[in-house]
mmCIF file of N, CA, C and O in Angstrom:
data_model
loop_
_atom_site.group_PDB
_atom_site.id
_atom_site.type_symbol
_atom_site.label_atom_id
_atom_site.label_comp_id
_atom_site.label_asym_id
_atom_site.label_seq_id
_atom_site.Cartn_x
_atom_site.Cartn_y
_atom_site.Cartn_z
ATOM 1 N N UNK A 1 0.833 -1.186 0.000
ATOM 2 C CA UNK A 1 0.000 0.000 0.000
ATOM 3 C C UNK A 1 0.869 1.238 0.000
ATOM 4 O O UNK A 1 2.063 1.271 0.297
ATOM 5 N N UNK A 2 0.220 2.100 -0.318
ATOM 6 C CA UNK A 2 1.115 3.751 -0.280
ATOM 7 C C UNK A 2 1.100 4.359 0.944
ATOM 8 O O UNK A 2 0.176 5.166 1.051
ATOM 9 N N UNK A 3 2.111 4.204 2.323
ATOM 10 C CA UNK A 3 1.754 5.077 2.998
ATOM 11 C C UNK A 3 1.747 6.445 2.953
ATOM 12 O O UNK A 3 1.767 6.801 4.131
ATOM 13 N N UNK A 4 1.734 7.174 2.417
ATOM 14 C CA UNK A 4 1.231 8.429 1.657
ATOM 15 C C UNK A 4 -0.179 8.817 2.049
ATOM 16 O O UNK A 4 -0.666 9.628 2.836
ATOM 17 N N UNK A 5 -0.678 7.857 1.133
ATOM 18 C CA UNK A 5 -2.715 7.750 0.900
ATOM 19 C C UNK A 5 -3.285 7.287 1.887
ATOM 20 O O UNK A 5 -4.491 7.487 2.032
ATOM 21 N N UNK A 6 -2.169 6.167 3.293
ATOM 22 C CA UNK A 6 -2.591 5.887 4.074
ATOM 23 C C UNK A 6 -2.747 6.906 5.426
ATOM 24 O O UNK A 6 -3.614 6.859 6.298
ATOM 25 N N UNK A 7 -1.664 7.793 5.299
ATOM 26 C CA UNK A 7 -1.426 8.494 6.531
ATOM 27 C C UNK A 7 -2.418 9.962 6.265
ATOM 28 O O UNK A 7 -3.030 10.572 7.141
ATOM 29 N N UNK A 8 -2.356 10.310 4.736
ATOM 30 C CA UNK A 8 -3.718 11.196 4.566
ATOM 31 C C UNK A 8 -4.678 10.991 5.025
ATOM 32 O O UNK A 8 -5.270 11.877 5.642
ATOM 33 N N UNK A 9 -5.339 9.341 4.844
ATOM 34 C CA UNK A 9 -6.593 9.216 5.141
ATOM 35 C C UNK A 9 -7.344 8.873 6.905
ATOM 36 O O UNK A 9 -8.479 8.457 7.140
ATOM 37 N N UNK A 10 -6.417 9.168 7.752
ATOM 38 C CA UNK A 10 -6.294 8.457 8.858
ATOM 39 C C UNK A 10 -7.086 10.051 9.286
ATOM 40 O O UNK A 10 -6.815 11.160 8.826
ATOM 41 N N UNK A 11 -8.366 9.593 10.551
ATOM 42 C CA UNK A 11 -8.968 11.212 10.835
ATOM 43 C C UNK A 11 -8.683 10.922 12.239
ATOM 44 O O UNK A 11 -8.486 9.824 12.758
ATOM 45 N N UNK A 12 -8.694 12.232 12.835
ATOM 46 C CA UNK A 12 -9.207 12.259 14.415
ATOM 47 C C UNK A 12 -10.141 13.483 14.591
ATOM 48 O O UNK A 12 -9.756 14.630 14.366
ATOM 49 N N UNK A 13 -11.403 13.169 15.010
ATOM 50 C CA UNK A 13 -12.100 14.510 15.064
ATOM 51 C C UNK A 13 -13.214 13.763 15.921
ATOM 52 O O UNK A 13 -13.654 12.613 15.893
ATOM 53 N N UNK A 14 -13.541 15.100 16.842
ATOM 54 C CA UNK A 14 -13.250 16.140 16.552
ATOM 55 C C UNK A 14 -11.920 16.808 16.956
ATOM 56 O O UNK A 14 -11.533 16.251 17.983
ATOM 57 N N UNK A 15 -11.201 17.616 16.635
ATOM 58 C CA UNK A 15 -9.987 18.225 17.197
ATOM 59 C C UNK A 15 -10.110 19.641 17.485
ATOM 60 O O UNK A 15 -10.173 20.166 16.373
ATOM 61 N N UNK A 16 -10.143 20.074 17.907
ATOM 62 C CA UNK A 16 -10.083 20.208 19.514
ATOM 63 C C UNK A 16 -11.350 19.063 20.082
ATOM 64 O O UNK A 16 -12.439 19.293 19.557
ATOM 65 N N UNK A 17 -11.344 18.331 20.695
ATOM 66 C CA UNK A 17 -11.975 17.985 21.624
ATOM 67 C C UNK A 17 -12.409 17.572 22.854
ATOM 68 O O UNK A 17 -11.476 17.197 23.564
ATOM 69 N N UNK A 18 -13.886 17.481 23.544
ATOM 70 C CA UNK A 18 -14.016 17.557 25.059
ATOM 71 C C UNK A 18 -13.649 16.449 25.439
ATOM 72 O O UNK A 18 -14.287 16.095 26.430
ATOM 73 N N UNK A 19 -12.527 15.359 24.935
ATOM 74 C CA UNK A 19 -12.347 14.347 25.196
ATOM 75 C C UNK A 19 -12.933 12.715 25.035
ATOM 76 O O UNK A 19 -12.568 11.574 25.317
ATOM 77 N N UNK A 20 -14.205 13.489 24.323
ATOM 78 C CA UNK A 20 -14.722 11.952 23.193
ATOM 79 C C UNK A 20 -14.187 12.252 21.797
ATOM 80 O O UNK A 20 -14.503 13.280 21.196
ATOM 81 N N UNK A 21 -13.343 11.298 21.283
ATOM 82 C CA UNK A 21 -13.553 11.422 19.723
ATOM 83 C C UNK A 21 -13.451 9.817 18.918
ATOM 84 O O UNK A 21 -13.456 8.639 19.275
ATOM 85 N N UNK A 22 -13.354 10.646 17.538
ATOM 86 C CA UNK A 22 -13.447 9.036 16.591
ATOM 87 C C UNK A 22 -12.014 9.302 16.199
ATOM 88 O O UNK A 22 -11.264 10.278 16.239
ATOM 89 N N UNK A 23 -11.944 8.204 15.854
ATOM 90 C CA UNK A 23 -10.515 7.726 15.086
ATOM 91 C C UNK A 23 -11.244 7.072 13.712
ATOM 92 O O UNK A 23 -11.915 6.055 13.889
ATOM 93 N N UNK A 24 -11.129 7.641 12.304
ATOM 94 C CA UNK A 24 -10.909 6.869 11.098
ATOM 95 C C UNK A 24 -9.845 6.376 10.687
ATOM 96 O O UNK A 24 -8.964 7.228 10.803
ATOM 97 N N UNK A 25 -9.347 5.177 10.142
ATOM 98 C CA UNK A 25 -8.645 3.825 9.708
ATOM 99 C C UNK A 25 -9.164 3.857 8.277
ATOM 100 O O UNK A 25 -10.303 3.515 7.961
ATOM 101 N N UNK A 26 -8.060 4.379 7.291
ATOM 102 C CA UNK A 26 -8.570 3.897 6.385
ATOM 103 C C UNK A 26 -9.116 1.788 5.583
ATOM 104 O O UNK A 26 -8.308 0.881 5.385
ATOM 105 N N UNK A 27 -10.176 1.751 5.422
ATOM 106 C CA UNK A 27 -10.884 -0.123 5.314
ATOM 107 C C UNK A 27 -9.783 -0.555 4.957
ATOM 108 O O UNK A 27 -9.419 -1.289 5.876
ATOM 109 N N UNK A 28 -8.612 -0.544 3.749
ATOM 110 C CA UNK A 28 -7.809 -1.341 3.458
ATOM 111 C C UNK A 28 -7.124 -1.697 4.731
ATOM 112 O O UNK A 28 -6.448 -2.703 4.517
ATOM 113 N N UNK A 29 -7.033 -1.377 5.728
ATOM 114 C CA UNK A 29 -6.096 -1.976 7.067
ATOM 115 C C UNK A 29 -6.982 -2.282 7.979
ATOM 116 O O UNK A 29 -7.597 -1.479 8.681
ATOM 117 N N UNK A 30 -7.114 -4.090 7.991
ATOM 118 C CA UNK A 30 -7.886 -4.742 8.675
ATOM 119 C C UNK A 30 -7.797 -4.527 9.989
ATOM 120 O O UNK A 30 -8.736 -4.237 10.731
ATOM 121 N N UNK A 31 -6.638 -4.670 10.292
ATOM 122 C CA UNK A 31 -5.958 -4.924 11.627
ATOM 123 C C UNK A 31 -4.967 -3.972 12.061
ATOM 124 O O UNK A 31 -3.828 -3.850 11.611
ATOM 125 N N UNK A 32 -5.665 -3.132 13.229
ATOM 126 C CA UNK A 32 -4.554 -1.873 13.267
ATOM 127 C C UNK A 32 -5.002 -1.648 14.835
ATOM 128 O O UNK A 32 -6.013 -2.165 15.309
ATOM 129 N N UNK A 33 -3.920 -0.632 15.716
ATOM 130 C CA UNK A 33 -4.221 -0.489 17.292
ATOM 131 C C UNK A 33 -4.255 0.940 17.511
ATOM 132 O O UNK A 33 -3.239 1.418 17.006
ATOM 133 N N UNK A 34 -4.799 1.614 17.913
ATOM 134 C CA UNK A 34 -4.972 2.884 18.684
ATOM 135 C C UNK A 34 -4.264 3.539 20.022
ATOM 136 O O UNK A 34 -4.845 3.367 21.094
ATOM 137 N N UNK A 35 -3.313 4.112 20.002
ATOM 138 C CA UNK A 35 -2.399 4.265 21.503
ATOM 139 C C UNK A 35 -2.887 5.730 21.471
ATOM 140 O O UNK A 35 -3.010 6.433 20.468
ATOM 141 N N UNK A 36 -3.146 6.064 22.769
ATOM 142 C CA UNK A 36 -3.309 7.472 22.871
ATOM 143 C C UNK A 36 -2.831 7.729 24.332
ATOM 144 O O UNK A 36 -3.176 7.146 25.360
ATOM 145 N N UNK A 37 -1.753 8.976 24.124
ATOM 146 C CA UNK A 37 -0.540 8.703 25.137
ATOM 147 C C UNK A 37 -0.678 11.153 25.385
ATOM 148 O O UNK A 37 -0.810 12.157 24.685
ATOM 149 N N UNK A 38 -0.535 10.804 26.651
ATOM 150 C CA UNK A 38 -0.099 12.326 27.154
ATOM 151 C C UNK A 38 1.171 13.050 26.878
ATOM 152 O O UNK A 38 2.087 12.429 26.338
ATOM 153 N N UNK A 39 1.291 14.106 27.146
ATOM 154 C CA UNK A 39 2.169 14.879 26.271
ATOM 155 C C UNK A 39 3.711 14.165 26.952
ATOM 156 O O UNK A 39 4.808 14.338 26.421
ATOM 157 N N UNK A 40 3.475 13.319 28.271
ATOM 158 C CA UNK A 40 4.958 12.795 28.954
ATOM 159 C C UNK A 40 5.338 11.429 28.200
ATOM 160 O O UNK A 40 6.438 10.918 28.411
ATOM 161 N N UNK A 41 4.553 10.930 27.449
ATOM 162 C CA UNK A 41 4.576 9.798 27.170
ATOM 163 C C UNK A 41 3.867 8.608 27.936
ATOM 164 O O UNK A 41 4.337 7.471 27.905
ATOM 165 N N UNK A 42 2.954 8.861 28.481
ATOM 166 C CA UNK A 42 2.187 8.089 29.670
ATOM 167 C C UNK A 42 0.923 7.374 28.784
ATOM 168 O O UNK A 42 -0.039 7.999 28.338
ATOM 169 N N UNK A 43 1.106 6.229 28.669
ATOM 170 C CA UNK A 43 0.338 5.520 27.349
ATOM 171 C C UNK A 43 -1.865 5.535 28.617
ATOM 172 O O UNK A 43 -2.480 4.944 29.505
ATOM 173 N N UNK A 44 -1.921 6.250 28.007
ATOM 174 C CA UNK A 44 -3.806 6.066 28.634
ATOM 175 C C UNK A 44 -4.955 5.527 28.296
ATOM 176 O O UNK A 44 -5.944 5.451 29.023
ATOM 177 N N UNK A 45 -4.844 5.102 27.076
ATOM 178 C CA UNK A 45 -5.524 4.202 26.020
ATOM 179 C C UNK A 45 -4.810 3.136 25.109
ATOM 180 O O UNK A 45 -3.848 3.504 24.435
ATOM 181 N N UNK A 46 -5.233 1.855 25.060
ATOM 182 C CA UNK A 46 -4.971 1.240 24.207
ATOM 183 C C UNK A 46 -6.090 0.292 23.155
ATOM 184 O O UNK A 46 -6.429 -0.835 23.517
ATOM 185 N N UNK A 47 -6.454 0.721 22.215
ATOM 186 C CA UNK A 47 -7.469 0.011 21.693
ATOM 187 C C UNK A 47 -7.001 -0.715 20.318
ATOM 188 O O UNK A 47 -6.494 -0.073 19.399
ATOM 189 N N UNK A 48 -7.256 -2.330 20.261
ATOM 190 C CA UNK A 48 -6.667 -2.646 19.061
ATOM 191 C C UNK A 48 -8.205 -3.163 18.446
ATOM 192 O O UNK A 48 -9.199 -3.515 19.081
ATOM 193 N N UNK A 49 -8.005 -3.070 17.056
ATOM 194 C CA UNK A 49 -9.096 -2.585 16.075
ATOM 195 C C UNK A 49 -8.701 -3.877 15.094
ATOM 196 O O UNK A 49 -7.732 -3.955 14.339
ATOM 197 N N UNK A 50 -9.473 -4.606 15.271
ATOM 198 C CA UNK A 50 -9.824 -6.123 14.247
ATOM 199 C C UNK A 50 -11.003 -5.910 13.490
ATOM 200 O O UNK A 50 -11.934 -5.282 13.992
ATOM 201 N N UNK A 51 -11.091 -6.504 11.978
ATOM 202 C CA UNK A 51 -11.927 -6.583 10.979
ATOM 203 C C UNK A 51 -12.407 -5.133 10.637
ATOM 204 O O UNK A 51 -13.571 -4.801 10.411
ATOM 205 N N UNK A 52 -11.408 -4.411 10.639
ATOM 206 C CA UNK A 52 -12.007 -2.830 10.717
ATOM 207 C C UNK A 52 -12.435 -2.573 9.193
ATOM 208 O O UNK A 52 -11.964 -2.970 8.127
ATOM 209 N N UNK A 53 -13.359 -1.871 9.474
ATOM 210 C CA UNK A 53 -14.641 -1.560 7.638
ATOM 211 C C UNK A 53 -14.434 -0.160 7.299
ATOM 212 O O UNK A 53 -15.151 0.350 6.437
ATOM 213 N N UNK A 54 -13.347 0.652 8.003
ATOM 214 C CA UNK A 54 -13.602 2.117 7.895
ATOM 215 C C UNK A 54 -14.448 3.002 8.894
ATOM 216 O O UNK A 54 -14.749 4.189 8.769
ATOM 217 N N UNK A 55 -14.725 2.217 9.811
ATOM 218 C CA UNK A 55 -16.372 3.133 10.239
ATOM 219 C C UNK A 55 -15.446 3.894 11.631
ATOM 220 O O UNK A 55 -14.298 3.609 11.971
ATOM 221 N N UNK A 56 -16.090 4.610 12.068
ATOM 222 C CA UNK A 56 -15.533 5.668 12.885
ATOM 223 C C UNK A 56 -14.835 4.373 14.638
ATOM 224 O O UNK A 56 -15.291 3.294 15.017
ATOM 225 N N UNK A 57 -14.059 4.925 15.011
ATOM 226 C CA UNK A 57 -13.508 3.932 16.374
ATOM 227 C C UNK A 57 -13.896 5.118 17.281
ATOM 228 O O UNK A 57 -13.435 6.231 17.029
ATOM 229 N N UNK A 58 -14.623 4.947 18.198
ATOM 230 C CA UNK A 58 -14.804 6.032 19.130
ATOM 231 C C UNK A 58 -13.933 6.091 20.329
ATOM 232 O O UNK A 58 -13.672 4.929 20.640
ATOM 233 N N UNK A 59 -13.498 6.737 20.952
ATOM 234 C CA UNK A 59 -12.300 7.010 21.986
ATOM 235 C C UNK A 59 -12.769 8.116 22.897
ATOM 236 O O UNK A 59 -13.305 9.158 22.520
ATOM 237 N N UNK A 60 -12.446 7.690 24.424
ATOM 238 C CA UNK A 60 -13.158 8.453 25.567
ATOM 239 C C UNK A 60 -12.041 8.422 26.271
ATOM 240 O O UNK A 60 -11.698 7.264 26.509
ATOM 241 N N UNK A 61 -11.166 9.424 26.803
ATOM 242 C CA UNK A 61 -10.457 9.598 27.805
ATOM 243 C C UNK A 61 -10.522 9.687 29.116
ATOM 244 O O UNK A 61 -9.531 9.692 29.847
ATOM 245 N N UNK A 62 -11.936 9.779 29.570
ATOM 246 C CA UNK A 62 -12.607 9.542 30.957
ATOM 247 C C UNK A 62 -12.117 11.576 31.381
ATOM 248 O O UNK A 62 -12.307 12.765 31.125
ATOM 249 N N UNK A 63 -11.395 10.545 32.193
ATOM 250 C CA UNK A 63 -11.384 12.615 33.351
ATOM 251 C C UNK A 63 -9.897 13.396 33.182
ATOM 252 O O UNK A 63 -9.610 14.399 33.835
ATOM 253 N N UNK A 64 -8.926 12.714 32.114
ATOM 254 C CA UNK A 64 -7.828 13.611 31.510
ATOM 255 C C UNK A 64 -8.178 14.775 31.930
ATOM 256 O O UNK A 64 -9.393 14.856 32.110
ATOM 257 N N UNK A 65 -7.365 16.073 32.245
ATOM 258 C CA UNK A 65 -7.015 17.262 31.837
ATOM 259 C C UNK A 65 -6.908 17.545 30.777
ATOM 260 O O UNK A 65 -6.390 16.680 30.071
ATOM 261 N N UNK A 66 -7.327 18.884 30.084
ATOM 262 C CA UNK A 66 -7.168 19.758 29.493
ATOM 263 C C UNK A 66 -5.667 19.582 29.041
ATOM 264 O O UNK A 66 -4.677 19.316 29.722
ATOM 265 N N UNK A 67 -5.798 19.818 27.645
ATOM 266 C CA UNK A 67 -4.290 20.024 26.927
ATOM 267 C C UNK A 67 -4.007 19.254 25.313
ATOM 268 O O UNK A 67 -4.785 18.997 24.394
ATOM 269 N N UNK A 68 -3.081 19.121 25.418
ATOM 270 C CA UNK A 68 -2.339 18.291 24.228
ATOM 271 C C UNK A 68 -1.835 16.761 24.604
ATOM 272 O O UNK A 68 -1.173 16.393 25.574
ATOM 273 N N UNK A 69 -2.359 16.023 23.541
ATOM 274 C CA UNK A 69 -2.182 14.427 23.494
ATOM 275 C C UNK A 69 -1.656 13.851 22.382
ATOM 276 O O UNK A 69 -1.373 14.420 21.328
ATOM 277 N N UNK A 70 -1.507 12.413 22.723
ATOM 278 C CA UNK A 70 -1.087 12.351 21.094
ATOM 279 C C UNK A 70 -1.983 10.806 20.460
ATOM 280 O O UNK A 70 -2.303 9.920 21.252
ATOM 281 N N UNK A 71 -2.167 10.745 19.549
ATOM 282 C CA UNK A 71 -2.809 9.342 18.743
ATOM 283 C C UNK A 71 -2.460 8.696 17.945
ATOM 284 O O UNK A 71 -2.733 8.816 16.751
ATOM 285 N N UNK A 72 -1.661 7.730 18.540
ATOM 286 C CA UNK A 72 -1.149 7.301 17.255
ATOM 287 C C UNK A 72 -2.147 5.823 17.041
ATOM 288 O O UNK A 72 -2.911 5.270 17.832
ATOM 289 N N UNK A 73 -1.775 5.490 15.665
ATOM 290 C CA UNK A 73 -1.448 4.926 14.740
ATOM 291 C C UNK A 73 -1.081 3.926 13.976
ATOM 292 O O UNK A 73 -0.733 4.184 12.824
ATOM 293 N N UNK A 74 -1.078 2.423 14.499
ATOM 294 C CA UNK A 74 -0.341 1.769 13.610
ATOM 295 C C UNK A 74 -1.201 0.395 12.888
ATOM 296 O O UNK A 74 -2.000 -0.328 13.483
ATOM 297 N N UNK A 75 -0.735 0.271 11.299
ATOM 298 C CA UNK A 75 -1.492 -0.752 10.899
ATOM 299 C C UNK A 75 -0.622 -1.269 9.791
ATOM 300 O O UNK A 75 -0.363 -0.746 8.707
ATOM 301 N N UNK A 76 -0.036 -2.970 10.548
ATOM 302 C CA UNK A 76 0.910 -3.178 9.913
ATOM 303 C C UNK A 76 2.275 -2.392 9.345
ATOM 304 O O UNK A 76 2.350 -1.439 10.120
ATOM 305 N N UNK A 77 3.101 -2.308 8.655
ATOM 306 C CA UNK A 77 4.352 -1.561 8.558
ATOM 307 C C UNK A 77 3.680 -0.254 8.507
ATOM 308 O O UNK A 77 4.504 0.511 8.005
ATOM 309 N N UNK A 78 2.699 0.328 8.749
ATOM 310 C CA UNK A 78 2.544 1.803 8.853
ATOM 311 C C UNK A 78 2.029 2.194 10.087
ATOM 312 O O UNK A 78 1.231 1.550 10.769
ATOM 313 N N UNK A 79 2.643 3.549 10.404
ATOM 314 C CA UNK A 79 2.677 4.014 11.842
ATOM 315 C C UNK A 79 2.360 5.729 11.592
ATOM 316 O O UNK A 79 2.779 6.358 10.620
ATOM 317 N N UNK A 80 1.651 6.216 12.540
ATOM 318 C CA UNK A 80 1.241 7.859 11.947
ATOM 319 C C UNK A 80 0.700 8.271 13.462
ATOM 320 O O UNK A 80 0.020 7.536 14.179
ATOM 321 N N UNK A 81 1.188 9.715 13.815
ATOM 322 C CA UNK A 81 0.753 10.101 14.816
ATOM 323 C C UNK A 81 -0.291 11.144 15.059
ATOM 324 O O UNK A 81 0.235 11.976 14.321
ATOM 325 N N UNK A 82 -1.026 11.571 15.370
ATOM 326 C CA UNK A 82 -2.203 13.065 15.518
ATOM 327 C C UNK A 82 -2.083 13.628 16.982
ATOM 328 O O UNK A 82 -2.166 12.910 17.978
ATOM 329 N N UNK A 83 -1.875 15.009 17.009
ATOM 330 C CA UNK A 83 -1.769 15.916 18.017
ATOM 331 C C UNK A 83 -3.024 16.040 17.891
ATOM 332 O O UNK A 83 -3.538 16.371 16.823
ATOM 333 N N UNK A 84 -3.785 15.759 19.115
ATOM 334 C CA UNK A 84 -5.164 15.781 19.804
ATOM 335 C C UNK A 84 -5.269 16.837 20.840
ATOM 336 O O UNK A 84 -4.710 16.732 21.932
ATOM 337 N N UNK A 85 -5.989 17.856 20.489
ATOM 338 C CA UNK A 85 -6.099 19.195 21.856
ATOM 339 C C UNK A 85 -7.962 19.088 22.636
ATOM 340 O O UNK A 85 -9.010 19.462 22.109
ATOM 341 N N UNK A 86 -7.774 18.517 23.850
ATOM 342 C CA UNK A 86 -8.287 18.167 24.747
ATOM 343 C C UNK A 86 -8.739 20.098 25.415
ATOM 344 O O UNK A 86 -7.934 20.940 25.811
ATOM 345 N N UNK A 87 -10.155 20.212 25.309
ATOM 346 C CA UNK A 87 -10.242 21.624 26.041
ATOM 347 C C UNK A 87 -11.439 21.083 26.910
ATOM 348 O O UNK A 87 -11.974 21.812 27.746
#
C-alpha cells in the first residue's frame, strides 16, 4: 500500500476535543491499534481494532485534563501520529 494515501486518510475529530472522539482507519487496514498517550509519554488508552470496515472507532479519555495528546497509529508496517487538543 502507499503510505502516503494511508497516513492522509487516517482522521481524528473532533480536534479540539471535550475528550470523546473518533478515530478513522482507512478499510484497506484490517488490523490496526490505537495508543493514545499524554504529552509525557504516559500511554492512557490502548485500543486494538480487528476486521475494521472504515467506520468511525470512538475514543473516551474519561477525566484527563485539558491540553495536548497524542494518537497514534499503527497498521501493519505503517505508523502515523495526531496531536489531539483536549479543552
Amino acid at each position: 500500500f502507499n503510505a502516503v494515501s494511508v497516513y492522509n486518510a487516517v482522521r481524528v475529530y473532533p480536534n479540539p476535543s471535550d475528550g470523546t472522539f473518533d478515530v478513522v482507519i482507512p478499510s484497506d487496514q484490517v488490523n490496526a491499534s490505537i495508543v493514545v498517550s499524554d504529552i509525557t509519554g504516559r500511554t492512557l488508552r490502548t485500543i486494538p481494532v480487528t476486521n475494521n470496515t472504515g467506520a468511525p472507532v470512538s475514543v473516551t479519555l474519561g477525566n484527563e485534563a485539558t491540553g495536548m495528546y497524542f494518537v497514534k497509529v499503527d497498521a501493519g508496517a505503517y505508523s502515523t501520529i495526531v496531536k489531539l487538543i483536549v479543552r
